[in-house]
Amino acid sequence: METYVQNFLTQLPTLPAFVDTPEKGAGLLESPLEETPIQIEEALGLLQREVDVPGINSASGGHLGYIPGGGLYYSGLGDYLAAVTNKYAGIFFSAPGAVRMENMLLRWMASLIGFPADAAGNLTSGGSIASLIALATARDAQKITSRIIPDAVVYTTAHAHHCLDKALRIAGLGECPVRHIPMDAQYRMQAEALESAIKEDKAAGLKPWLLIVSAGTTDVGAIDPLNELAQITREHGLWYHVDAAYGGFFALSPSGKPRLAGIEAADSVVMDPHKGLFIPYGLGAVLIKNRQQTAETHHYLANYMQDALSATEEASPADLSPELSKHFRGLRLWLPLKLHGVAAFRDALEEKLNLAQYAYQQLQQTAGFEAPVAPELSVVIFRYIPEAITDVNEFNQKLIKAVQQDGRVFLSSTLLDNNFMLRLAILSFRTHQETIDLALTILREKAAELEQELKG
């Protein structure tokens, strides 16, 4: 097992970032679960061929497509230790040290964004469950009962992450009217438009109750004007939720922190360590200022848990989220923070911001490429405008496919105002300037080849 891991890490710098195999892991089905065991070498062979090779290599520095999920080795060791020791981290009575560790991590996160030390928090499986916890708490804090849901208005933008729509639906709020507030040229919510929409809805007898804003949108990495929006929510009594799943941990970096000014005014914030702290997929976090309100929404009592009631030195995660059975997630974050030191994470985040600016400048200076949005964080949006070819969208669809088939780096795409755009999402701790230079070289080569092919 140790040899397998070491071989993967040793080969990683030369492995492709994307492999599109015809079978797509179907070889696993040829080895069904049976009564008799197989040797570990055979199992690891199946893992390598059918799971590790096909698709996106998320551990690669060349993963520049979707927001990467890190892959720190010490985080893997933390998960291994948590699984072997098998601490139940749901209640303080069961695992006081584990719960203290997770709550310590949450207090540290709260300090990064200017939240009070007694804010409620929970380490979740990701931003989706973190958002569900926040919006369920907001629902109860704002007294949104079933009778008024059709008149209870939510405000956000078209670039809000889809997990927030999902969270509203799961929380029983699917019938709430949702207003998509217009955005400016940099795809940030327009504060004046929000103010007007709230006033119009109040005049119509509706109940504005929730504002969802972004600190780092998935499409372009935009940060909504947090301070201006905070003032509007205070004036009108709305719950103020900031989705900082991608952007929140840039508060660690010297140039990132000022861009997040105003996040401290939020009622709830989501920020994902498996994005901005380079941890493997499976670790999100929610922070909520009103601890009592979170507990009222999520607490539970059961007779068989009566022994646990006397242990109250720390808040139990099971009282602050929908989860009862819970993996000891904190160890996968605590161990790398302790063994690398916080400064290493701060430097890496600053590097990613600098790489985004570098990529943006290089694209602006390269003939044929258009980069219409200056990056606020580490996502760069661009496309290629070919000469004498009228269907620019079709050309860029072919360009992204060519880059992905090449496999040395992986890029993704999105639509902005019906324009097909390519995305560089720079957030792997293994991504450095040479990676960006390689991606730019591949883009230039593939664009030139495609243009020549279409002209010929």
Coordinates of C-alpha atoms in Angstrom, one line a residue:
M1 CA 0.0 0.0 0.0
E2 CA 2.8 2.5 0.9
T3 CA 4.6 1.6 -2.3
Y4 CA 1.5 2.2 -4.3
V5 CA 1.1 5.7 -2.8
Q6 CA 4.8 6.6 -3.2
N7 CA 4.8 5.4 -6.8
F8 CA 1.7 7.6 -7.5
L9 CA 3.3 10.7 -6.0
T10 CA 6.6 10.0 -7.7
Q11 CA 5.0 9.7 -11.1
L12 CA 2.5 12.5 -10.6
P13 CA 4.5 15.3 -12.2
T14 CA 4.6 13.4 -15.5
L15 CA 1.1 12.0 -15.4
P16 CA -1.6 13.5 -17.7
A17 CA -4.1 15.8 -16.1
F18 CA -6.9 14.2 -18.1
V19 CA -7.4 10.8 -19.7
D20 CA -10.5 10.0 -21.7
T21 CA -10.5 6.2 -21.9
P22 CA -13.2 4.4 -23.9
E23 CA -14.0 2.0 -21.0
K24 CA -14.3 4.7 -18.3
G25 CA -13.6 2.3 -15.5
A26 CA -15.9 -0.4 -16.7
G27 CA -13.2 -3.0 -16.0
L28 CA -14.3 -2.9 -12.4
L29 CA -17.5 -4.7 -13.3
E30 CA -15.5 -7.6 -14.6
S31 CA -14.4 -8.3 -11.0
P32 CA -17.7 -8.6 -9.0
L33 CA -17.9 -8.8 -5.2
E34 CA -17.5 -12.5 -4.3
E35 CA -17.5 -14.7 -1.2
T36 CA -13.7 -15.3 -1.5
P37 CA -11.1 -12.6 -1.1
I38 CA -8.5 -11.5 -3.7
Q39 CA -4.9 -10.5 -3.1
I40 CA -4.2 -6.8 -2.3
E41 CA -1.9 -6.6 -5.4
E42 CA -4.9 -7.5 -7.6
A43 CA -7.1 -5.0 -5.9
L44 CA -4.6 -2.2 -6.2
G45 CA -4.2 -3.1 -9.9
L46 CA -7.9 -2.6 -10.4
L47 CA -7.7 0.7 -8.5
Q48 CA -4.9 1.9 -10.7
R49 CA -6.3 0.9 -14.1
E50 CA -10.0 1.5 -13.5
V51 CA -10.2 4.4 -11.0
D52 CA -6.9 6.4 -10.9
V53 CA -6.3 6.6 -14.7
P54 CA -9.6 7.5 -16.3
G55 CA -11.0 11.1 -16.1
I56 CA -9.5 14.1 -14.4
N57 CA -6.4 13.7 -12.4
S58 CA -7.5 15.9 -9.5
A59 CA -4.1 15.7 -7.7
S60 CA -2.3 17.1 -10.8
G61 CA -0.9 20.6 -10.9
G62 CA -2.3 20.6 -14.5
H63 CA -5.9 20.5 -13.2
L64 CA -6.9 24.0 -14.2
G65 CA -10.6 23.3 -14.9
Y66 CA -13.0 23.0 -12.1
I67 CA -12.0 24.4 -8.7
P68 CA -9.3 21.8 -7.7
G69 CA -9.6 19.7 -4.6
G70 CA -6.0 19.7 -3.3
G71 CA -4.7 16.4 -2.2
L72 CA -2.2 17.1 0.5
Y73 CA -0.4 14.0 1.7
Y74 CA -0.6 14.9 5.4
S75 CA -4.3 15.3 5.0
G76 CA -4.5 11.7 3.7
L77 CA -2.5 10.6 6.8
G78 CA -5.0 12.5 9.0
D79 CA -7.9 10.6 7.4
Y80 CA -6.1 7.3 7.8
L81 CA -5.5 8.0 11.5
A82 CA -9.1 9.1 12.0
A83 CA -10.4 5.9 10.3
V84 CA -8.1 3.6 12.2
T85 CA -8.8 5.1 15.6
N86 CA -12.5 5.5 14.7
K87 CA -13.4 8.3 17.1
Y88 CA -17.1 9.3 17.0
A89 CA -16.7 13.1 16.6
G90 CA -20.4 13.9 16.8
I91 CA -20.7 14.6 20.5
F92 CA -18.2 16.0 23.1
F93 CA -18.9 13.2 25.6
S94 CA -17.8 10.5 23.1
A95 CA -14.6 12.2 21.8
P96 CA -13.8 15.3 23.7
G97 CA -10.4 15.7 22.1
A98 CA -11.7 15.3 18.6
V99 CA -14.6 17.8 19.2
R100 CA -12.1 20.3 20.7
M101 CA -9.9 19.9 17.7
E102 CA -12.8 20.6 15.2
N103 CA -14.1 23.5 17.2
M104 CA -10.6 25.0 17.5
L105 CA -10.3 24.8 13.7
L106 CA -13.7 26.5 13.3
R107 CA -12.7 29.3 15.7
W108 CA -9.6 29.8 13.7
M109 CA -11.6 30.1 10.5
A110 CA -14.0 32.6 12.3
S111 CA -11.0 34.7 13.2
L112 CA -9.8 34.8 9.6
I113 CA -13.1 36.5 8.4
G114 CA -13.7 38.7 11.5
F115 CA -16.4 36.5 13.1
P116 CA -16.7 36.4 16.9
A117 CA -15.0 33.6 18.7
D118 CA -18.4 32.3 19.9
A119 CA -19.8 31.9 16.4
A120 CA -21.3 28.5 15.6
G121 CA -19.6 26.3 13.1
N122 CA -19.5 22.9 11.6
L123 CA -17.1 20.9 9.5
T124 CA -19.2 19.3 6.7
S125 CA -18.6 17.1 3.7
G126 CA -18.5 20.2 1.4
G127 CA -20.2 23.4 0.5
S128 CA -23.5 21.9 -0.4
I129 CA -24.3 20.6 3.2
A130 CA -22.7 23.7 4.7
S131 CA -25.1 25.8 2.6
L132 CA -28.0 23.7 3.7
I133 CA -27.1 24.2 7.4
A134 CA -26.9 27.9 6.9
L135 CA -30.1 28.3 5.0
A136 CA -32.1 26.1 7.3
T137 CA -30.9 28.2 10.2
A138 CA -31.8 31.4 8.3
R139 CA -35.3 30.1 7.6
D140 CA -36.0 29.6 11.3
A141 CA -34.2 32.8 12.4
Q142 CA -36.4 34.8 9.9
K143 CA -39.5 32.8 11.0
I144 CA -40.3 31.6 7.4
T145 CA -43.2 29.2 8.1
S146 CA -45.0 27.2 5.5
R147 CA -47.9 29.8 5.2
I148 CA -45.7 32.6 4.1
I149 CA -43.1 30.8 1.9
P150 CA -44.8 31.8 -1.4
D151 CA -44.4 35.5 -0.4
A152 CA -40.9 35.1 1.2
V153 CA -38.4 36.5 -1.3
V154 CA -34.8 35.4 -1.8
Y155 CA -32.2 37.6 -3.6
T156 CA -29.1 36.4 -5.4
T157 CA -27.5 36.5 -8.9
A158 CA -27.6 34.2 -11.8
H159 CA -24.0 33.2 -11.0
A160 CA -24.8 31.9 -7.5
H161 CA -23.7 28.3 -7.1
H162 CA -26.4 25.8 -8.0
C163 CA -26.0 24.1 -4.5
L164 CA -27.8 27.1 -3.0
D165 CA -30.9 26.5 -5.1
K166 CA -30.7 22.8 -4.1
A167 CA -30.4 23.8 -0.4
L168 CA -33.5 26.0 -0.6
R169 CA -35.4 23.2 -2.1
I170 CA -34.3 20.6 0.4
A171 CA -35.0 23.0 3.3
G172 CA -38.6 23.3 2.2
L173 CA -38.2 26.7 0.6
G174 CA -38.5 25.7 -3.1
E175 CA -41.7 27.9 -3.5
C176 CA -39.9 31.1 -2.4
P177 CA -39.7 33.7 -5.1
V178 CA -36.0 34.0 -6.2
R179 CA -34.9 37.4 -7.7
H180 CA -31.8 37.3 -9.8
I181 CA -30.3 40.7 -9.3
P182 CA -28.5 42.2 -12.3
M183 CA -24.7 42.2 -12.3
D184 CA -22.1 44.7 -13.5
A185 CA -19.6 44.3 -16.3
Q186 CA -17.4 42.2 -13.9
Y187 CA -20.3 40.0 -13.0
R188 CA -20.8 41.4 -9.5
M189 CA -24.2 42.0 -8.0
Q190 CA -25.4 45.6 -8.4
A191 CA -26.3 47.0 -5.0
E192 CA -28.6 49.7 -6.4
A193 CA -30.6 47.0 -8.2
L194 CA -30.9 45.0 -5.1
E195 CA -32.2 48.0 -3.1
S196 CA -34.8 48.7 -5.8
A197 CA -36.0 45.1 -5.9
I198 CA -36.4 44.9 -2.1
K199 CA -38.4 48.1 -2.0
E200 CA -40.6 46.9 -4.9
D201 CA -41.3 43.6 -3.2
K202 CA -42.1 45.3 0.1
A203 CA -44.5 47.7 -1.6
A204 CA -46.2 44.6 -3.2
G205 CA -46.8 43.1 0.3
L206 CA -44.1 40.5 0.0
K207 CA -41.5 39.6 2.7
P208 CA -37.8 40.0 1.6
W209 CA -35.9 37.7 4.0
L210 CA -32.6 36.3 2.5
L211 CA -29.7 37.7 0.5
I212 CA -27.2 35.2 -0.9
V213 CA -24.0 36.8 -2.3
S214 CA -20.8 35.3 -3.5
A215 CA -17.2 35.8 -2.5
G216 CA -15.7 34.1 -5.5
T217 CA -18.2 32.9 -8.1
T218 CA -17.6 29.6 -9.9
D219 CA -17.9 31.1 -13.3
V220 CA -15.4 34.0 -13.1
G221 CA -14.3 34.2 -9.4
A222 CA -16.2 37.5 -8.9
I223 CA -16.7 39.0 -5.4
D224 CA -20.0 40.8 -4.9
P225 CA -19.7 44.2 -3.2
L226 CA -19.9 42.8 0.4
N227 CA -19.9 46.1 2.3
E228 CA -22.6 47.8 0.3
L229 CA -24.8 44.7 0.4
A230 CA -24.3 44.3 4.1
Q231 CA -25.7 47.8 4.7
I232 CA -28.7 47.0 2.6
T233 CA -29.5 43.9 4.5
R234 CA -29.2 45.7 7.8
E235 CA -31.6 48.4 6.7
H236 CA -34.2 45.9 5.5
G237 CA -33.7 43.2 8.1
L238 CA -32.6 40.4 5.7
W239 CA -30.4 37.4 6.6
Y240 CA -27.1 38.0 4.9
H241 CA -25.4 34.8 3.6
V242 CA -22.0 34.8 1.9
D243 CA -21.0 31.9 -0.2
A244 CA -17.2 32.0 0.1
A245 CA -16.8 28.2 -0.5
Y246 CA -14.1 29.0 -3.1
G247 CA -12.9 32.5 -2.1
G248 CA -13.1 32.5 1.7
F249 CA -9.6 31.3 2.5
F250 CA -8.0 34.0 0.4
A251 CA -8.5 36.0 3.6
L252 CA -5.2 34.4 4.7
S253 CA -3.2 36.0 1.9
P254 CA -2.0 39.6 2.1
S255 CA -3.6 40.7 -1.2
G256 CA -6.7 38.5 -0.8
K257 CA -7.9 39.8 2.5
P258 CA -8.7 43.3 1.5
R259 CA -10.8 42.0 -1.4
L260 CA -13.1 40.2 1.2
A261 CA -13.7 43.3 3.3
G262 CA -17.3 43.2 4.5
I263 CA -17.6 39.5 4.9
E264 CA -17.5 40.0 8.7
A265 CA -20.9 41.6 8.5
A266 CA -22.5 38.3 7.2
D267 CA -24.9 36.3 9.3
S268 CA -23.6 33.0 7.8
V269 CA -20.5 32.1 5.7
V270 CA -19.6 28.9 3.9
M271 CA -15.9 28.3 3.1
D272 CA -14.4 25.0 1.9
P273 CA -11.0 23.8 3.1
H274 CA -11.0 21.3 0.2
K275 CA -10.7 24.3 -2.0
G276 CA -8.7 27.2 -0.5
L277 CA -6.7 25.1 1.9
F278 CA -5.7 22.4 -0.7
I279 CA -7.3 19.6 1.4
P280 CA -8.7 16.5 -0.5
Y281 CA -12.4 16.6 -1.5
G282 CA -14.8 16.1 1.4
L283 CA -14.3 19.0 3.8
G284 CA -16.4 22.1 3.8
A285 CA -17.2 24.5 6.7
V286 CA -20.1 26.7 7.7
L287 CA -19.9 29.6 10.2
I288 CA -23.0 31.2 11.7
K289 CA -22.8 34.2 14.1
N290 CA -25.9 33.3 16.1
R291 CA -24.9 30.1 17.9
Q292 CA -28.2 29.8 19.7
Q293 CA -30.2 30.0 16.5
T294 CA -28.2 27.2 14.9
A295 CA -28.7 25.0 17.9
E296 CA -32.4 25.6 17.9
T297 CA -32.6 24.5 14.2
H298 CA -30.4 21.4 14.5
H299 CA -30.3 20.1 18.1
Y300 CA -31.8 16.8 19.1
L301 CA -32.6 14.7 22.2
A302 CA -32.8 11.0 22.6
N303 CA -33.1 8.8 25.7
Y304 CA -30.2 6.6 24.8
M305 CA -27.9 9.7 24.7
Q306 CA -28.7 10.8 28.3
D307 CA -25.1 10.0 29.5
A308 CA -23.8 12.7 27.1
L309 CA -25.9 15.5 28.5
S310 CA -23.5 16.3 31.3
A311 CA -20.5 17.0 29.0
T312 CA -21.0 20.6 27.9
E313 CA -17.6 22.2 27.8
E314 CA -17.6 22.3 24.0
A315 CA -20.5 22.4 21.5
S316 CA -21.2 19.1 20.0
P317 CA -21.3 19.0 16.2
A318 CA -24.4 16.8 16.2
D319 CA -26.3 19.7 17.8
L320 CA -25.3 22.1 15.0
S321 CA -25.9 20.1 11.8
P322 CA -28.2 17.5 10.3
E323 CA -25.5 14.8 10.9
L324 CA -25.5 12.4 13.8
S325 CA -23.1 9.7 12.7
K326 CA -20.0 11.7 11.6
H327 CA -16.5 11.1 10.4
F328 CA -13.7 12.7 12.4
R329 CA -13.0 15.2 9.6
G330 CA -11.0 17.7 11.6
L331 CA -7.9 15.5 11.6
R332 CA -7.5 15.8 7.8
L333 CA -7.1 19.6 8.3
W334 CA -5.4 19.9 11.7
L335 CA -2.5 17.6 10.8
P336 CA -1.4 19.5 7.6
L337 CA -1.8 22.9 9.3
K338 CA 0.4 21.7 12.2
L339 CA 3.0 20.0 10.1
H340 CA 3.2 22.6 7.3
G341 CA 2.5 25.7 9.3
V342 CA -0.1 28.3 8.4
A343 CA 2.5 30.4 6.6
A344 CA 2.9 27.8 3.9
F345 CA -0.8 28.0 3.1
R346 CA -0.7 31.8 3.1
D347 CA 2.2 31.8 0.6
A348 CA 0.5 29.3 -1.7
L349 CA -2.7 31.3 -1.8
E350 CA -0.8 34.4 -2.7
E351 CA 1.0 32.5 -5.4
K352 CA -2.3 31.5 -7.0
L353 CA -3.5 35.1 -7.0
N354 CA -0.3 36.2 -8.7
L355 CA -0.5 33.3 -11.2
A356 CA -4.0 34.4 -12.2
Q357 CA -2.8 37.9 -12.9
Y358 CA 0.1 36.5 -14.9
A359 CA -2.1 34.3 -17.0
Y360 CA -4.5 37.2 -17.6
Q361 CA -1.7 39.5 -18.7
Q362 CA -0.2 36.9 -21.0
L363 CA -3.6 36.2 -22.6
Q364 CA -4.2 39.9 -23.2
Q365 CA -0.8 40.1 -24.9
T366 CA -1.3 37.1 -27.2
A367 CA -2.8 37.7 -30.6
G368 CA -6.3 36.2 -31.0
F369 CA -7.1 35.7 -27.3
E370 CA -9.7 37.8 -25.5
A371 CA -9.8 38.0 -21.7
P372 CA -12.8 40.3 -20.9
V373 CA -12.9 40.0 -17.1
A374 CA -10.0 41.0 -14.9
P375 CA -9.6 38.2 -12.3
E376 CA -10.5 39.1 -8.7
L377 CA -9.2 35.8 -7.4
S378 CA -7.7 32.9 -9.3
V379 CA -10.2 32.2 -12.1
V380 CA -9.3 33.6 -15.6
I381 CA -12.0 33.7 -18.3
F382 CA -11.0 33.9 -21.9
R383 CA -11.7 32.8 -25.5
Y384 CA -10.0 32.8 -28.9
I385 CA -11.3 35.0 -31.7
P386 CA -10.2 33.4 -35.0
E387 CA -9.7 35.4 -38.2
A388 CA -12.3 34.9 -41.0
I389 CA -14.3 32.4 -39.0
T390 CA -17.7 33.6 -38.0
D391 CA -18.8 31.0 -35.4
V392 CA -16.6 31.9 -32.5
N393 CA -18.5 29.7 -30.1
E394 CA -18.0 26.6 -32.2
F395 CA -14.3 27.3 -32.6
N396 CA -13.8 27.6 -28.8
Q397 CA -15.8 24.4 -28.3
K398 CA -13.4 22.7 -30.6
L399 CA -10.4 24.4 -28.8
I400 CA -11.4 23.2 -25.4
K401 CA -11.9 19.7 -26.7
A402 CA -8.5 19.7 -28.3
V403 CA -6.8 20.8 -25.1
Q404 CA -8.6 18.2 -23.1
Q405 CA -7.7 15.4 -25.6
D406 CA -4.1 16.5 -25.4
G407 CA -4.3 15.8 -21.7
R408 CA -1.3 17.5 -20.3
V409 CA -3.5 20.1 -18.6
F410 CA -7.2 20.2 -18.0
L411 CA -9.3 23.3 -18.7
S412 CA -13.1 23.7 -18.5
S413 CA -15.6 26.1 -20.1
T414 CA -18.7 28.2 -19.3
L415 CA -21.2 30.5 -21.0
L416 CA -21.1 34.2 -20.4
D417 CA -23.9 36.2 -22.1
N418 CA -24.2 33.3 -24.6
N419 CA -20.5 33.4 -25.4
F420 CA -18.6 30.1 -25.0
M421 CA -15.7 30.9 -22.7
L422 CA -12.7 28.9 -21.5
R423 CA -11.6 28.9 -17.8
L424 CA -8.3 28.7 -16.0
A425 CA -9.1 27.8 -12.4
I426 CA -5.8 28.1 -10.5
L427 CA -6.0 26.6 -7.1
S428 CA -3.9 23.5 -6.9
F429 CA -0.9 23.7 -4.6
R430 CA 1.1 21.9 -7.3
T431 CA 0.3 24.6 -9.9
H432 CA 3.2 27.0 -10.6
Q433 CA 4.3 29.4 -13.3
E434 CA 5.7 26.6 -15.5
T435 CA 2.2 25.0 -15.4
I436 CA 0.6 28.2 -16.6
D437 CA 3.2 28.6 -19.3
L438 CA 2.6 25.1 -20.5
A439 CA -1.2 25.7 -20.6
L440 CA -0.7 28.9 -22.6
T441 CA 1.7 27.1 -25.0
I442 CA -0.9 24.3 -25.6
L443 CA -3.6 26.9 -26.1
R444 CA -1.6 28.8 -28.7
E445 CA -0.6 25.6 -30.5
K446 CA -4.1 24.1 -30.6
A447 CA -5.7 27.4 -31.6
A448 CA -3.3 27.8 -34.5
E449 CA -3.8 24.2 -35.6
L450 CA -7.6 24.5 -35.6
E451 CA -7.5 27.8 -37.4
Q452 CA -5.3 26.4 -40.1
E453 CA -7.5 23.3 -40.4
L454 CA -10.7 25.3 -40.7
K455 CA -9.1 27.8 -43.2
G456 CA -7.7 24.9 -45.3

